[in-house]
Amino acid sequence: MSREDELSMKRYGIENVEKPNLYEEYFKFDRVPIMSFDDTEVKMNRPDEIWITDTTFRDGQQARAPYEVEQIVELYKYLHKLGGEKGIIRQSEFFIYSERDRDAVIKCLEQDYEFPQITSWIRAVKEDFQYVKELGLKETGILTSASDYHIFLKLNLDRKRVMEKYLSVVDAALEEGIVPRCHLEDITRADFYGFVIPFVQKLMEKSNESGIPIKIRACDTMGLGLPYANASLPRSVPRIFDTLHNEAGVPHSQLEWHGHNDFHKVLINGTTAWLYNCSSVNGTLLGWGERTGNPPIEGLIIDYISLNGGDPEKLGIDTTVITEIGRYYHNVLGDRVPSNYPFVGEHFNSTRAGIHADGVIKNERIYSIFDTGKLLNRPLTVSITDKSGVAGIALWLNNYFKLKGDDELDKKHPGIRGIYNWVMEQYNNDRMSSISSDEMLTQAKKHLPFLFHSDLEGLKKKGMRLATKLINKLLEENPAINTMDDTFVNPILKKFMKHTAFAKLIYLVNREGNLASDYVCQPEDMEQYESNFGDDNFSDRIWFKNAITTGKTTVSNFFI
């Protein structure tokens, strides 16, 4: 907005009402909220540049068990990889109140990525800036609740006093040279002309005076936003941003949307915000967020691509990272992703209808949203019926287990024939439905057991991870081990065995494989290991060779 436009813009003052405006005509507590519409529509006005911001580690942690620091770092790496070098995922927002939160911020900062830029979130309290300054962050979100539900009923203040409080915290941020991002909480139940516009106009005055771009995050706290251009304030997403841009003077690049999914509109509201003056939409991985969740970043990425020509490669986006993220949540974090969840769920691109399966066999474009094999590394799958034949069963198994080249199962494999015979038996007994994935896997375990890891293999892998973690920690906490002097090493190893009751035997060898310490075992195991204490060189052992070659901790099957 030019200076001339700013001067000509109508100014609004706070309406410091004595009683809160709760919009009872729309939000009667014992009824479903009413949709209200105006006679006119606001015009679509897409910003020149749009992008995504992330709140996986702030709002995303308010609906689940907290992430471990290592998990936050790994997910942050995925965000960087998915957003690409162009910074489609521009920022990532963190809590900074606990030591664990700050440790996660520090470790993510150590990745030295340009994108996503790390920002924080604080309450409207000046003292909270000490954490922002200590971490050296350049931007922070500030809670500035906008509705009378919050101002009167939660904070027990009035509009005038709460605005003064908010502005004082913003001034503190500007004094430190930190970009304030004001989170207008519960904006879809807020009085726009009585509070929101006067407050935001004041913010824009301070932004122009300081030269620091104060940002406005419109927070749809209760998921009440509507994507319709002719819906009324305060619920219309198009009208919210038309008003903030044209009547409060906020540039596109300083506007952001943060939605919730209480009424199943979280993604469409985010995409709508992009189309009506808002450059930035805030989301979380897999939509994790308070209550019903936030816009899913993987959905925002697909919509971003769709709005910008449809070719992820030209935009610098690797969409297969979406699949990697889904597998990380399932395999590492243990989260159950609904099987029909778009782009990530196990069956999102699988058809169970026989007529659809027939179409897919003829040409997968008939019932596939796009080439999911190429764009998501998830080839299309079909459900098994009596019409599938041995070739269809082999295709299903090769796709499911991602078997390629020499590993592919041939339709002549006796295990495939065994599953086919079982399938035909089902339909000979008047079955009408397709074979489910669970049933296919049960038959595969019976006829093709080599495709599966046993429970013992899973325990072995877990034991390997634990052993690696223990040894790395032992080395980090005891640098004296590097002296190879048994005078120092022996007490360390004895202390380790004392506090690690399940460990059986420990000793140290040098780079030549020669024994550099005494053998140390649990007292009750001395007799068992005593006869083996004569071996002084281990250079022929696989674990020794691998450790020397890779420079990493190595755990062999022998020790599991």
XYZ file of C-alpha atoms in Angstrom:
560
model
C 0.000 0.000 0.000
C 1.361 3.407 -0.981
C 1.691 6.295 1.464
C -1.093 8.090 -0.414
C -3.411 5.081 -0.053
C -2.521 4.816 3.611
C -3.410 8.453 4.264
C -6.700 8.143 2.387
C -7.667 4.934 4.185
C -10.556 5.274 6.613
C -9.402 5.139 10.239
C -11.276 3.114 12.824
C -11.194 3.527 16.575
C -11.680 0.856 19.216
C -15.298 0.411 20.262
C -14.713 -0.150 23.961
C -18.036 -1.832 24.681
C -19.093 -2.732 28.205
C -20.504 -6.117 27.232
C -18.831 -8.628 24.902
C -20.124 -9.121 21.371
C -20.455 -12.907 21.205
C -22.389 -12.926 17.918
C -25.203 -14.850 19.525
C -27.203 -14.550 16.301
C -24.659 -16.937 14.712
C -23.242 -18.903 17.636
C -26.032 -20.065 19.924
C -24.276 -22.594 22.147
C -27.035 -25.206 21.934
C -27.225 -25.062 18.114
C -24.976 -25.562 15.104
C -23.323 -22.254 14.032
C -25.290 -20.423 11.339
C -23.838 -19.547 7.931
C -24.649 -15.955 7.007
C -24.240 -14.418 3.540
C -24.021 -10.894 2.106
C -25.465 -9.588 -1.160
C -21.996 -8.961 -2.609
C -18.929 -11.090 -3.184
C -15.353 -9.966 -2.592
C -13.059 -10.225 -5.605
C -10.368 -12.854 -5.881
C -6.927 -11.272 -5.562
C -4.090 -13.779 -5.498
C -0.735 -12.444 -4.252
C 2.258 -12.511 -6.598
C 3.955 -15.022 -4.287
C 2.470 -17.617 -1.945
C 4.105 -20.064 0.459
C 3.605 -22.424 3.405
C 4.628 -22.067 7.052
C 4.811 -24.894 9.564
C 3.610 -25.283 13.149
C 4.229 -29.028 13.607
C 6.365 -28.382 16.688
C 3.984 -25.852 18.261
C 0.298 -26.440 17.525
C 1.129 -29.909 16.202
C 2.360 -30.998 19.626
C -0.817 -29.914 21.385
C -2.704 -32.978 20.179
C -0.201 -35.770 20.768
C 2.632 -37.000 22.958
C 5.550 -34.543 22.639
C 8.201 -35.360 20.080
C 11.681 -36.267 21.310
C 14.409 -33.799 20.339
C 15.895 -36.260 17.835
C 12.456 -36.738 16.248
C 11.956 -32.977 15.920
C 15.305 -32.649 14.161
C 14.436 -35.489 11.770
C 11.017 -34.014 10.958
C 12.592 -30.581 10.484
C 14.941 -32.150 7.930
C 11.929 -33.605 6.132
C 10.282 -30.160 6.057
C 13.441 -28.715 4.497
C 13.581 -31.526 1.960
C 9.886 -31.229 1.055
C 9.913 -27.428 0.769
C 13.012 -27.476 -1.404
C 15.709 -24.880 -1.858
C 13.173 -22.253 -2.979
C 11.618 -22.289 0.471
C 8.053 -23.259 -0.399
C 7.889 -24.171 3.298
C 9.185 -20.800 4.432
C 9.174 -21.024 8.253
C 8.774 -23.490 11.119
C 7.401 -22.409 14.495
C 8.625 -23.739 17.853
C 7.703 -23.603 21.516
C 10.665 -22.262 23.526
C 9.563 -22.551 27.160
C 11.072 -25.880 28.242
C 14.698 -26.949 28.117
C 13.708 -29.700 25.688
C 12.038 -27.148 23.398
C 15.107 -24.902 23.383
C 17.431 -27.859 22.839
C 15.368 -28.822 19.778
C 15.596 -25.255 18.435
C 19.377 -25.217 18.888
C 19.836 -28.572 17.145
C 17.622 -27.495 14.237
C 19.509 -24.196 13.939
C 22.708 -26.247 13.712
C 21.422 -27.707 10.417
C 22.100 -24.230 8.986
C 19.171 -24.346 6.530
C 17.951 -21.147 4.917
C 14.473 -22.701 4.881
C 12.407 -23.308 6.880
C 13.433 -20.304 8.986
C 12.982 -21.088 12.680
C 10.583 -18.822 14.572
C 8.997 -19.016 18.013
C 5.707 -18.413 19.797
C 5.296 -16.489 23.058
C 2.498 -15.123 25.193
C 1.766 -11.389 25.245
C 4.282 -10.993 28.079
C 7.423 -8.848 27.728
C 9.498 -11.152 29.918
C 9.127 -13.974 27.376
C 11.452 -12.129 24.992
C 14.480 -13.285 26.964
C 14.120 -16.765 25.407
C 13.753 -15.332 21.897
C 16.886 -13.196 22.350
C 18.920 -16.006 23.922
C 18.216 -18.255 20.940
C 18.987 -15.496 18.438
C 15.669 -15.856 16.607
C 14.631 -13.130 14.167
C 10.861 -13.546 14.408
C 8.355 -14.597 17.026
C 4.640 -15.149 17.161
C 2.784 -13.236 19.883
C -0.594 -14.339 21.216
C -2.998 -11.437 20.603
C -6.476 -12.902 21.028
C -9.036 -10.959 19.005
C -12.542 -12.107 19.944
C -14.587 -10.915 22.896
C -14.838 -14.566 23.931
C -11.130 -14.317 24.782
C -10.852 -10.644 25.721
C -13.788 -10.571 28.155
C -14.370 -14.191 29.171
C -10.793 -15.490 29.297
C -8.545 -12.489 29.961
C -11.117 -10.521 32.008
C -10.127 -7.290 30.243
C -11.833 -4.859 27.902
C -10.851 -4.054 24.320
C -8.971 -0.844 25.124
C -6.837 -2.355 27.876
C -6.076 -5.527 25.945
C -4.982 -3.537 22.868
C -2.664 -1.428 25.040
C -1.193 -4.611 26.477
C -0.665 -6.144 23.025
C 0.912 -2.988 21.606
C 3.363 -2.744 24.508
C 4.627 -6.268 23.780
C 4.901 -5.465 20.065
C 6.925 -2.343 20.977
C 9.267 -4.532 23.042
C 9.845 -6.784 20.033
C 10.499 -3.840 17.724
C 13.017 -2.383 20.194
C 14.958 -5.649 19.951
C 14.762 -5.678 16.151
C 12.608 -8.832 16.242
C 9.793 -9.249 13.723
C 6.493 -9.573 15.641
C 3.907 -11.934 14.185
C 0.608 -11.125 15.877
C -1.643 -14.166 16.228
C -5.212 -12.852 16.105
C -6.679 -15.771 17.993
C -10.343 -16.650 17.376
C -10.657 -14.159 14.511
C -13.732 -15.936 13.104
C -15.704 -14.835 16.190
C -14.128 -11.355 16.460
C -15.686 -7.906 15.999
C -13.836 -6.619 12.928
C -14.800 -2.959 12.952
C -14.991 -2.688 16.718
C -11.580 -4.272 17.449
C -9.714 -6.128 14.697
C -9.371 -3.316 12.126
C -8.492 -0.560 14.665
C -5.883 -2.844 16.262
C -4.337 -3.926 12.954
C -4.259 -0.334 11.667
C -2.227 0.585 14.778
C 0.118 -2.312 14.056
C 0.630 -1.160 10.481
C 1.447 2.360 11.726
C 4.151 0.878 13.943
C 5.377 -1.301 11.091
C 5.785 1.712 8.793
C 7.469 3.803 11.515
C 9.955 1.064 12.482
C 10.635 -0.350 9.029
C 10.009 -3.835 10.475
C 7.265 -5.857 8.707
C 4.795 -6.720 11.467
C 2.915 -9.840 10.382
C -0.726 -10.690 10.978
C -1.715 -14.328 11.487
C -5.484 -14.785 11.270
C -6.245 -17.750 13.544
C -9.455 -19.686 12.985
C -9.268 -21.196 16.454
C -12.601 -23.009 16.350
C -12.543 -23.984 12.664
C -15.516 -21.715 11.895
C -14.053 -20.181 8.729
C -16.028 -20.417 5.477
C -14.431 -20.447 1.977
C -17.304 -18.552 0.328
C -16.692 -15.096 -1.178
C -20.190 -13.904 -0.299
C -20.242 -15.212 3.291
C -20.383 -12.600 6.057
C -17.772 -11.478 8.511
C -16.408 -12.729 10.798
C -16.525 -16.219 9.233
C -15.745 -15.598 5.546
C -12.094 -16.337 4.755
C -12.162 -14.264 1.519
C -13.766 -11.326 3.336
C -11.358 -11.560 6.296
C -8.357 -11.046 4.046
C -10.063 -8.550 1.746
C -10.738 -6.458 4.862
C -7.281 -6.882 6.408
C -5.583 -5.971 3.128
C -7.822 -3.173 1.827
C -9.157 -1.609 5.021
C -6.365 -2.292 7.517
C -3.543 -1.822 4.994
C -1.683 -5.109 5.521
C 0.516 -6.128 2.549
C -0.047 -9.616 1.125
C 3.372 -10.795 2.319
C 2.503 -9.933 5.931
C -0.749 -11.901 6.003
C -1.007 -15.519 7.165
C -3.857 -17.998 7.751
C -3.960 -20.586 10.533
C -6.972 -22.898 10.409
C -8.543 -25.790 12.312
C -10.644 -28.670 11.040
C -13.641 -28.648 13.399
C -16.059 -28.354 10.452
C -14.052 -30.289 7.810
C -12.922 -27.144 5.958
C -9.313 -26.877 7.061
C -7.603 -27.430 3.683
C -10.066 -25.588 1.439
C -9.983 -22.598 3.796
C -6.192 -22.508 3.563
C -6.179 -22.670 -0.221
C -8.936 -20.039 -0.323
C -6.780 -17.705 1.787
C -4.078 -17.902 -0.902
C -6.608 -16.799 -3.515
C -7.827 -13.783 -1.527
C -4.854 -11.563 -0.591
C -3.001 -13.894 1.813
C 0.545 -15.008 0.914
C 1.112 -17.492 3.720
C -0.815 -20.521 4.977
C 0.187 -22.274 8.193
C -0.042 -26.070 8.559
C 1.350 -29.202 10.189
C 2.643 -32.543 8.989
C -0.287 -34.954 8.523
C -2.585 -32.243 9.904
C -1.662 -32.963 13.537
C -2.933 -30.102 15.701
C -5.116 -29.156 18.617
C -8.474 -30.991 18.622
C -9.307 -31.682 14.953
C -5.965 -30.477 13.607
C -4.527 -27.902 11.197
C -4.130 -27.756 7.394
C -2.026 -30.811 6.431
C 1.232 -29.631 4.880
C 1.215 -32.477 2.364
C -2.227 -31.282 1.189
C -1.006 -27.682 1.008
C 2.002 -28.800 -1.040
C -0.237 -30.555 -3.582
C -2.557 -27.525 -3.802
C 0.459 -25.205 -4.139
C 1.709 -27.285 -7.071
C -1.779 -27.331 -8.596
C -1.967 -23.527 -8.399
C 1.458 -23.143 -10.006
C 1.388 -25.247 -13.152
C 1.201 -28.788 -11.781
C 4.869 -29.757 -12.280
C 6.606 -30.285 -8.918
C 10.031 -30.687 -10.519
C 9.890 -27.198 -12.077
C 8.935 -25.811 -8.670
C 11.839 -27.561 -6.944
C 9.543 -29.864 -4.940
C 10.175 -33.593 -4.402
C 6.696 -34.948 -3.687
C 8.031 -38.435 -2.861
C 9.144 -36.925 0.452
C 5.451 -36.999 1.432
C 5.649 -40.794 1.399
C 8.884 -40.739 3.402
C 7.206 -38.552 6.031
C 4.203 -40.886 6.221
C 6.453 -43.899 6.730
C 8.444 -42.082 9.411
C 5.253 -41.378 11.364
C 4.147 -45.003 10.984
C 7.417 -46.891 11.386
C 9.369 -44.693 13.804
C 6.777 -42.684 15.737
C 4.263 -45.530 15.756
C 1.341 -43.329 14.678
C -1.635 -45.019 13.076
C -2.375 -43.183 9.840
C -5.924 -43.917 8.601
C -5.730 -46.256 5.626
C -7.803 -43.886 3.448
C -5.857 -40.749 4.414
C -5.026 -38.825 1.187
C -1.524 -39.261 -0.282
C -0.211 -41.173 2.776
C -2.731 -43.818 3.913
C -2.085 -47.441 3.019
C -5.073 -47.678 0.657
C -5.367 -44.096 -0.606
C -4.683 -45.213 -4.198
C -6.197 -48.682 -4.052
C -9.612 -49.547 -5.427
C -11.779 -52.270 -3.909
C -14.575 -52.138 -6.472
C -14.357 -54.937 -9.010
C -15.467 -52.738 -11.906
C -12.797 -50.176 -10.969
C -10.135 -52.844 -10.703
C -11.030 -54.016 -14.202
C -10.626 -50.446 -15.448
C -7.268 -50.072 -13.733
C -5.957 -53.271 -15.285
C -6.877 -51.868 -18.710
C -5.444 -48.391 -18.050
C -4.544 -47.031 -14.634
C -5.416 -43.444 -15.669
C -9.108 -44.369 -15.554
C -9.181 -44.556 -11.751
C -5.938 -42.894 -10.617
C -5.671 -39.250 -9.519
C -2.208 -38.966 -11.127
C 0.897 -41.136 -11.527
C 1.219 -41.951 -7.827
C 4.159 -44.228 -8.571
C 6.169 -41.333 -10.010
C 4.994 -38.455 -7.817
C 4.667 -40.270 -4.478
C 6.644 -43.481 -4.996
C 3.342 -45.290 -4.361
C 2.275 -47.331 -7.405
C -1.442 -47.845 -7.894
C -2.829 -51.037 -6.341
C -5.952 -53.058 -7.059
C -7.986 -55.279 -4.796
C -7.961 -59.002 -5.488
C -11.032 -60.830 -6.800
C -11.703 -64.090 -8.661
C -10.979 -62.173 -11.886
C -7.414 -61.211 -10.853
C -5.656 -64.447 -11.805
C -2.126 -65.373 -10.747
C -0.766 -62.350 -12.649
C -2.963 -59.967 -10.612
C -1.872 -61.596 -7.341
C 1.789 -61.317 -8.320
C 1.256 -57.648 -9.272
C -0.431 -56.915 -5.931
C 2.396 -58.524 -3.957
C 5.195 -56.894 -5.986
C 3.575 -53.486 -5.561
C 2.861 -53.934 -1.849
C 6.358 -55.148 -0.954
C 8.024 -52.887 -3.562
C 9.816 -55.802 -5.177
C 11.673 -54.893 -8.357
C 14.123 -56.482 -10.769
C 15.549 -59.788 -9.544
C 13.442 -59.563 -6.391
C 10.107 -59.526 -8.262
C 7.815 -62.488 -7.711
C 6.980 -64.395 -10.882
C 3.384 -65.494 -11.405
C 4.692 -69.067 -11.682
C 6.015 -69.037 -8.102
C 4.357 -71.897 -6.154
C 3.506 -69.448 -3.346
C 1.512 -67.306 -5.807
C -0.335 -70.425 -6.971
C -1.149 -71.289 -3.347
C -2.672 -67.838 -2.741
C -4.595 -68.034 -6.035
C -6.107 -71.397 -5.018
C -7.241 -69.882 -1.699
C -8.778 -66.861 -3.473
C -10.727 -69.070 -5.881
C -11.957 -71.195 -3.001
C -13.466 -68.064 -1.413
C -15.457 -67.207 -4.530
C -16.468 -70.806 -5.129
C -18.129 -70.511 -1.732
C -20.241 -67.563 -2.969
C -18.057 -64.711 -1.734
C -19.124 -61.358 -3.225
C -16.575 -58.858 -1.856
C -12.955 -58.338 -2.880
C -10.082 -59.801 -0.873
C -8.837 -57.311 1.702
C -5.193 -56.358 2.180
C -5.189 -57.985 5.612
C -6.365 -61.257 4.089
C -3.741 -61.041 1.354
C -1.022 -60.480 3.918
C -2.251 -63.416 5.998
C -2.030 -65.667 2.950
C 1.361 -64.222 1.998
C 2.692 -65.037 5.469
C 1.515 -68.606 4.975
C 2.712 -69.137 1.396
C 5.578 -66.611 1.143
C 7.001 -66.315 4.691
C 10.368 -64.989 3.471
C 8.717 -61.633 2.707
C 8.195 -60.895 6.401
C 10.434 -60.064 9.332
C 9.724 -62.256 12.316
C 9.142 -60.880 15.827
C 12.656 -62.083 16.649
C 14.065 -59.975 13.814
C 12.206 -56.968 15.171
C 13.652 -57.570 18.645
C 17.107 -57.899 17.132
C 16.796 -54.543 15.406
C 15.580 -52.909 18.601
C 18.476 -54.485 20.513
C 20.931 -53.184 17.926
C 19.602 -49.648 18.257
C 19.798 -49.821 22.052
C 23.339 -51.223 22.021
C 24.495 -48.510 19.622
C 22.932 -45.802 21.776
C 24.553 -47.171 24.954
C 28.035 -47.433 23.447
C 27.877 -43.966 21.870
C 26.765 -42.478 25.179
C 29.565 -44.308 27.012
C 32.164 -42.836 24.640
C 30.692 -39.316 24.749
C 30.616 -39.207 28.551
C 34.029 -40.823 29.049
C 36.672 -39.330 26.719
C 39.376 -41.029 28.872
C 38.553 -44.241 26.992
C 40.473 -42.786 24.027
C 43.731 -42.986 26.037
C 43.604 -46.802 25.750
C 45.172 -46.802 29.228
C 43.579 -49.568 31.277
C 44.318 -47.619 34.461
C 41.596 -45.184 33.372
C 39.524 -47.505 31.214
C 38.953 -50.365 33.670
C 37.031 -48.298 36.287
C 34.874 -46.828 33.529
C 33.971 -50.257 32.169
C 33.214 -51.590 35.657
C 30.929 -48.638 36.374
C 29.158 -49.204 33.057
C 28.535 -52.878 33.861
C 27.278 -52.004 37.337
C 24.636 -49.647 35.924
C 23.788 -51.821 32.905
C 22.678 -55.064 34.466
C 21.643 -56.718 31.194
C 25.124 -56.265 29.665
C 27.206 -59.425 29.888
C 30.753 -58.655 28.781
C 32.731 -55.543 27.789
C 36.330 -54.892 26.808
C 38.385 -52.458 24.731
C 40.544 -53.140 21.682
C 42.834 -50.761 19.806
C 42.920 -49.980 16.067
C 45.091 -53.050 15.445
C 42.502 -55.264 17.089
C 44.641 -55.995 20.141
C 43.111 -56.154 23.589
C 43.641 -52.796 25.364
C 41.828 -53.510 28.626
C 40.861 -56.274 30.988
C 37.706 -58.218 30.299
C 34.865 -56.942 32.467
C 31.681 -58.958 33.036
C 28.956 -59.311 35.640
C 30.255 -61.127 38.767
C 27.752 -63.957 38.349
C 28.979 -64.514 34.764
C 32.693 -64.762 35.586
C 32.771 -68.545 35.496
C 30.920 -68.633 32.183
C 33.336 -66.252 30.393
C 36.603 -67.158 32.175
C 37.544 -69.901 29.744
C 37.396 -67.430 26.813
C 39.656 -64.794 28.346
C 42.749 -65.918 26.445
C 41.906 -64.314 23.075
C 43.931 -61.063 22.736
C 43.465 -60.138 19.059
C 40.135 -59.472 17.357
C 41.216 -58.068 13.983
C 39.512 -60.928 12.139
C 36.108 -60.252 13.667
C 33.367 -58.844 11.397
C 32.326 -56.230 13.951
C 35.937 -54.993 14.178
C 36.421 -54.814 10.406
C 33.139 -52.955 9.888
C 33.865 -50.449 12.648
C 37.329 -49.690 11.243
C 36.022 -49.412 7.674
C 32.969 -47.224 8.397
C 34.181 -45.325 11.467
C 30.791 -45.984 13.054
C 29.512 -48.072 15.936
C 28.876 -51.601 14.670
C 26.646 -54.221 16.239
C 26.829 -57.779 14.926
C 24.168 -60.446 15.097
C 26.469 -62.508 17.303
C 25.992 -60.114 20.184
C 22.207 -59.762 20.022
